[in-house]
């Protein structure tokens, strides 16, 4: 089941988040995110939170800030389901979606490409000295 995160999820989300970013609680003050209309936090739940997605909405774009799936739950289409849920239930099609991804994160890049994200730029040394791709979701009407 995928749903919007709630305040009672914060503790478990923080435990998962520090596996990605050591200062996750400071970087992502989830209480503020959950109370803000600019952010959408979706969680995939079985008995526990298996994964989550954080999306920021601005006036004219979305930015996929973070997507994470528990290591023991990977390869079960959880990230795919989180993205699909966002696209089907929350996405305003007039807005572009952007993200950054480590150039070495091949699995994530493949996932994003499955959703029509294309590499549009490189940010040198973005992730602790490693380059990042900037990706944009290409809409059907933008395809050649």
PDB file of C-alpha atoms in Angstrom:
ATOM      1  CA  UNK A   1       0.000   0.000   0.000  1.00  0.00           C
ATOM      2  CA  UNK A   2       1.230   3.483  -0.869  1.00  0.00           C
ATOM      3  CA  UNK A   3      -0.008   6.513   1.009  1.00  0.00           C
ATOM      4  CA  UNK A   4       1.077   9.978   2.059  1.00  0.00           C
ATOM      5  CA  UNK A   5       3.425   9.968   5.033  1.00  0.00           C
ATOM      6  CA  UNK A   6       2.012  11.065   8.372  1.00  0.00           C
ATOM      7  CA  UNK A   7       3.610  12.607  11.452  1.00  0.00           C
ATOM      8  CA  UNK A   8       3.731   9.234  13.221  1.00  0.00           C
ATOM      9  CA  UNK A   9       5.937   7.916  10.352  1.00  0.00           C
ATOM     10  CA  UNK A  10       8.747  10.402  10.985  1.00  0.00           C
ATOM     11  CA  UNK A  11      10.780   8.249  13.374  1.00  0.00           C
ATOM     12  CA  UNK A  12      10.827   5.253  11.026  1.00  0.00           C
ATOM     13  CA  UNK A  13      11.514   7.450   7.999  1.00  0.00           C
ATOM     14  CA  UNK A  14      14.456   9.053   9.790  1.00  0.00           C
ATOM     15  CA  UNK A  15      15.887   5.586  10.557  1.00  0.00           C
ATOM     16  CA  UNK A  16      15.701   4.710   6.870  1.00  0.00           C
ATOM     17  CA  UNK A  17      16.921   8.114   5.724  1.00  0.00           C
ATOM     18  CA  UNK A  18      20.200   7.971   7.644  1.00  0.00           C
ATOM     19  CA  UNK A  19      21.130   4.968   5.500  1.00  0.00           C
ATOM     20  CA  UNK A  20      21.250   7.383   2.572  1.00  0.00           C
ATOM     21  CA  UNK A  21      22.418  10.611   4.218  1.00  0.00           C
ATOM     22  CA  UNK A  22      24.120  10.585   7.621  1.00  0.00           C
ATOM     23  CA  UNK A  23      22.527  13.907   8.627  1.00  0.00           C
ATOM     24  CA  UNK A  24      19.108  13.016   7.162  1.00  0.00           C
ATOM     25  CA  UNK A  25      17.118  14.399  10.124  1.00  0.00           C
ATOM     26  CA  UNK A  26      18.743  17.812   9.710  1.00  0.00           C
ATOM     27  CA  UNK A  27      18.718  17.871   5.906  1.00  0.00           C
ATOM     28  CA  UNK A  28      15.119  16.671   5.690  1.00  0.00           C
ATOM     29  CA  UNK A  29      13.146  18.097   8.573  1.00  0.00           C
ATOM     30  CA  UNK A  30      10.226  15.785   7.854  1.00  0.00           C
ATOM     31  CA  UNK A  31       7.808  17.509  10.215  1.00  0.00           C
ATOM     32  CA  UNK A  32       8.166  20.673   8.137  1.00  0.00           C
ATOM     33  CA  UNK A  33       7.919  18.669   4.906  1.00  0.00           C
ATOM     34  CA  UNK A  34       4.725  16.956   5.997  1.00  0.00           C
ATOM     35  CA  UNK A  35       3.158  20.236   7.064  1.00  0.00           C
ATOM     36  CA  UNK A  36       4.161  22.046   3.863  1.00  0.00           C
ATOM     37  CA  UNK A  37       2.020  22.048   0.742  1.00  0.00           C
ATOM     38  CA  UNK A  38       5.243  22.253  -1.302  1.00  0.00           C
ATOM     39  CA  UNK A  39       6.364  18.728  -0.434  1.00  0.00           C
ATOM     40  CA  UNK A  40       4.848  15.322  -0.947  1.00  0.00           C
ATOM     41  CA  UNK A  41       6.222  12.356   0.958  1.00  0.00           C
ATOM     42  CA  UNK A  42       4.863   8.996  -0.133  1.00  0.00           C
ATOM     43  CA  UNK A  43       5.525   5.779   1.750  1.00  0.00           C
ATOM     44  CA  UNK A  44       5.183   2.163   0.692  1.00  0.00           C
ATOM     45  CA  UNK A  45       3.925   0.107   3.603  1.00  0.00           C
ATOM     46  CA  UNK A  46       3.558  -3.583   4.229  1.00  0.00           C
ATOM     47  CA  UNK A  47       3.911  -4.033   7.988  1.00  0.00           C
ATOM     48  CA  UNK A  48       6.782  -1.552   8.006  1.00  0.00           C
ATOM     49  CA  UNK A  49       7.703   1.306   5.735  1.00  0.00           C
ATOM     50  CA  UNK A  50       9.492  -0.390   2.842  1.00  0.00           C
ATOM     51  CA  UNK A  51      10.438   2.754   0.986  1.00  0.00           C
ATOM     52  CA  UNK A  52       9.634   6.402   0.492  1.00  0.00           C
ATOM     53  CA  UNK A  53       9.707   9.187  -2.054  1.00  0.00           C
ATOM     54  CA  UNK A  54      10.148  12.901  -1.382  1.00  0.00           C
ATOM     55  CA  UNK A  55       8.928  15.272  -4.084  1.00  0.00           C
ATOM     56  CA  UNK A  56       9.146  19.067  -3.935  1.00  0.00           C
ATOM     57  CA  UNK A  57       6.723  21.165  -5.941  1.00  0.00           C
ATOM     58  CA  UNK A  58       7.523  24.712  -7.019  1.00  0.00           C
ATOM     59  CA  UNK A  59       5.448  27.097  -9.098  1.00  0.00           C
ATOM     60  CA  UNK A  60       6.410  25.434 -12.378  1.00  0.00           C
ATOM     61  CA  UNK A  61       8.369  22.242 -11.615  1.00  0.00           C
ATOM     62  CA  UNK A  62       8.738  19.219  -9.388  1.00  0.00           C
ATOM     63  CA  UNK A  63      12.023  17.969  -8.024  1.00  0.00           C
ATOM     64  CA  UNK A  64      12.373  14.360  -7.010  1.00  0.00           C
ATOM     65  CA  UNK A  65      14.559  14.951  -3.976  1.00  0.00           C
ATOM     66  CA  UNK A  66      14.911  11.410  -2.716  1.00  0.00           C
ATOM     67  CA  UNK A  67      13.658   7.914  -3.251  1.00  0.00           C
ATOM     68  CA  UNK A  68      14.749   5.089  -0.986  1.00  0.00           C
ATOM     69  CA  UNK A  69      13.838   1.422  -0.626  1.00  0.00           C
ATOM     70  CA  UNK A  70      14.940  -0.839   2.228  1.00  0.00           C
ATOM     71  CA  UNK A  71      17.805  -3.066   1.125  1.00  0.00           C
ATOM     72  CA  UNK A  72      15.860  -6.259   1.926  1.00  0.00           C
ATOM     73  CA  UNK A  73      12.899  -5.020  -0.167  1.00  0.00           C
ATOM     74  CA  UNK A  74      14.765  -4.012  -3.310  1.00  0.00           C
ATOM     75  CA  UNK A  75      13.952  -5.562  -6.699  1.00  0.00           C
ATOM     76  CA  UNK A  76      10.288  -5.794  -5.696  1.00  0.00           C
ATOM     77  CA  UNK A  77       9.161  -2.792  -7.788  1.00  0.00           C
ATOM     78  CA  UNK A  78       8.643  -0.569  -4.739  1.00  0.00           C
ATOM     79  CA  UNK A  79      10.450   2.421  -6.269  1.00  0.00           C
ATOM     80  CA  UNK A  80       8.529   1.884  -9.513  1.00  0.00           C
ATOM     81  CA  UNK A  81       5.252   1.801  -7.587  1.00  0.00           C
ATOM     82  CA  UNK A  82       6.124   4.970  -5.665  1.00  0.00           C
ATOM     83  CA  UNK A  83       6.877   6.864  -8.879  1.00  0.00           C
ATOM     84  CA  UNK A  84       3.752   5.483 -10.576  1.00  0.00           C
ATOM     85  CA  UNK A  85       1.641   6.518  -7.593  1.00  0.00           C
ATOM     86  CA  UNK A  86       2.987  10.058  -7.784  1.00  0.00           C
ATOM     87  CA  UNK A  87       2.444  10.268 -11.555  1.00  0.00           C
ATOM     88  CA  UNK A  88      -1.071   8.833 -11.400  1.00  0.00           C
ATOM     89  CA  UNK A  89      -2.362  10.662  -8.332  1.00  0.00           C
ATOM     90  CA  UNK A  90      -0.451  13.894  -7.757  1.00  0.00           C
ATOM     91  CA  UNK A  91       1.355  14.951 -10.917  1.00  0.00           C
ATOM     92  CA  UNK A  92       0.283  18.176 -12.628  1.00  0.00           C
ATOM     93  CA  UNK A  93       1.210  17.350 -16.232  1.00  0.00           C
ATOM     94  CA  UNK A  94       1.939  20.965 -17.084  1.00  0.00           C
ATOM     95  CA  UNK A  95       5.013  20.872 -14.831  1.00  0.00           C
ATOM     96  CA  UNK A  96       8.436  19.376 -15.516  1.00  0.00           C
ATOM     97  CA  UNK A  97      10.087  16.911 -13.142  1.00  0.00           C
ATOM     98  CA  UNK A  98      13.818  17.100 -12.428  1.00  0.00           C
ATOM     99  CA  UNK A  99      16.213  15.036 -10.326  1.00  0.00           C
ATOM    100  CA  UNK A 100      19.901  14.508  -9.669  1.00  0.00           C
ATOM    101  CA  UNK A 101      21.452  11.051  -9.526  1.00  0.00           C
ATOM    102  CA  UNK A 102      24.991   9.820  -8.927  1.00  0.00           C
ATOM    103  CA  UNK A 103      26.497   8.875 -12.308  1.00  0.00           C
ATOM    104  CA  UNK A 104      27.524   5.521 -10.793  1.00  0.00           C
ATOM    105  CA  UNK A 105      23.998   4.636  -9.625  1.00  0.00           C
ATOM    106  CA  UNK A 106      23.221   2.576 -12.717  1.00  0.00           C
ATOM    107  CA  UNK A 107      20.097   0.909 -11.305  1.00  0.00           C
ATOM    108  CA  UNK A 108      18.523   4.244 -10.389  1.00  0.00           C
ATOM    109  CA  UNK A 109      19.372   5.703 -13.792  1.00  0.00           C
ATOM    110  CA  UNK A 110      17.685   2.725 -15.494  1.00  0.00           C
ATOM    111  CA  UNK A 111      14.620   3.192 -13.278  1.00  0.00           C
ATOM    112  CA  UNK A 112      14.354   6.864 -14.160  1.00  0.00           C
ATOM    113  CA  UNK A 113      14.844   6.184 -17.863  1.00  0.00           C
ATOM    114  CA  UNK A 114      11.918   3.760 -17.668  1.00  0.00           C
ATOM    115  CA  UNK A 115       9.816   6.816 -16.727  1.00  0.00           C
ATOM    116  CA  UNK A 116      11.150   8.895 -19.657  1.00  0.00           C
ATOM    117  CA  UNK A 117      13.798  10.786 -17.711  1.00  0.00           C
ATOM    118  CA  UNK A 118      16.712  11.899 -19.860  1.00  0.00           C
ATOM    119  CA  UNK A 119      20.115  13.223 -18.874  1.00  0.00           C
ATOM    120  CA  UNK A 120      20.243  16.942 -19.561  1.00  0.00           C
ATOM    121  CA  UNK A 121      23.362  18.010 -17.672  1.00  0.00           C
ATOM    122  CA  UNK A 122      26.207  16.904 -15.390  1.00  0.00           C
ATOM    123  CA  UNK A 123      26.988  18.431 -11.996  1.00  0.00           C
ATOM    124  CA  UNK A 124      30.679  17.846 -11.343  1.00  0.00           C
ATOM    125  CA  UNK A 125      31.617  16.588  -7.884  1.00  0.00           C
ATOM    126  CA  UNK A 126      28.018  16.922  -6.642  1.00  0.00           C
ATOM    127  CA  UNK A 127      28.041  13.823  -4.405  1.00  0.00           C
ATOM    128  CA  UNK A 128      31.135  13.929  -2.194  1.00  0.00           C
ATOM    129  CA  UNK A 129      33.426  14.368  -5.175  1.00  0.00           C
ATOM    130  CA  UNK A 130      31.376  12.205  -7.566  1.00  0.00           C
ATOM    131  CA  UNK A 131      29.522  13.633 -10.527  1.00  0.00           C
ATOM    132  CA  UNK A 132      25.743  13.707 -10.770  1.00  0.00           C
ATOM    133  CA  UNK A 133      23.473  13.599 -13.768  1.00  0.00           C
ATOM    134  CA  UNK A 134      20.668  16.122 -13.891  1.00  0.00           C
ATOM    135  CA  UNK A 135      17.681  14.353 -15.409  1.00  0.00           C
ATOM    136  CA  UNK A 136      14.386  15.707 -16.694  1.00  0.00           C
ATOM    137  CA  UNK A 137      11.242  13.758 -17.419  1.00  0.00           C
ATOM    138  CA  UNK A 138      10.440  14.181 -21.086  1.00  0.00           C
ATOM    139  CA  UNK A 139       6.744  14.462 -21.829  1.00  0.00           C
ATOM    140  CA  UNK A 140       5.225  12.597 -24.767  1.00  0.00           C
ATOM    141  CA  UNK A 141       4.567  15.836 -26.645  1.00  0.00           C
ATOM    142  CA  UNK A 142       8.268  16.799 -26.324  1.00  0.00           C
ATOM    143  CA  UNK A 143       9.551  13.628 -27.980  1.00  0.00           C
ATOM    144  CA  UNK A 144      10.875  13.879 -31.496  1.00  0.00           C
TER     145      UNK A 144
END
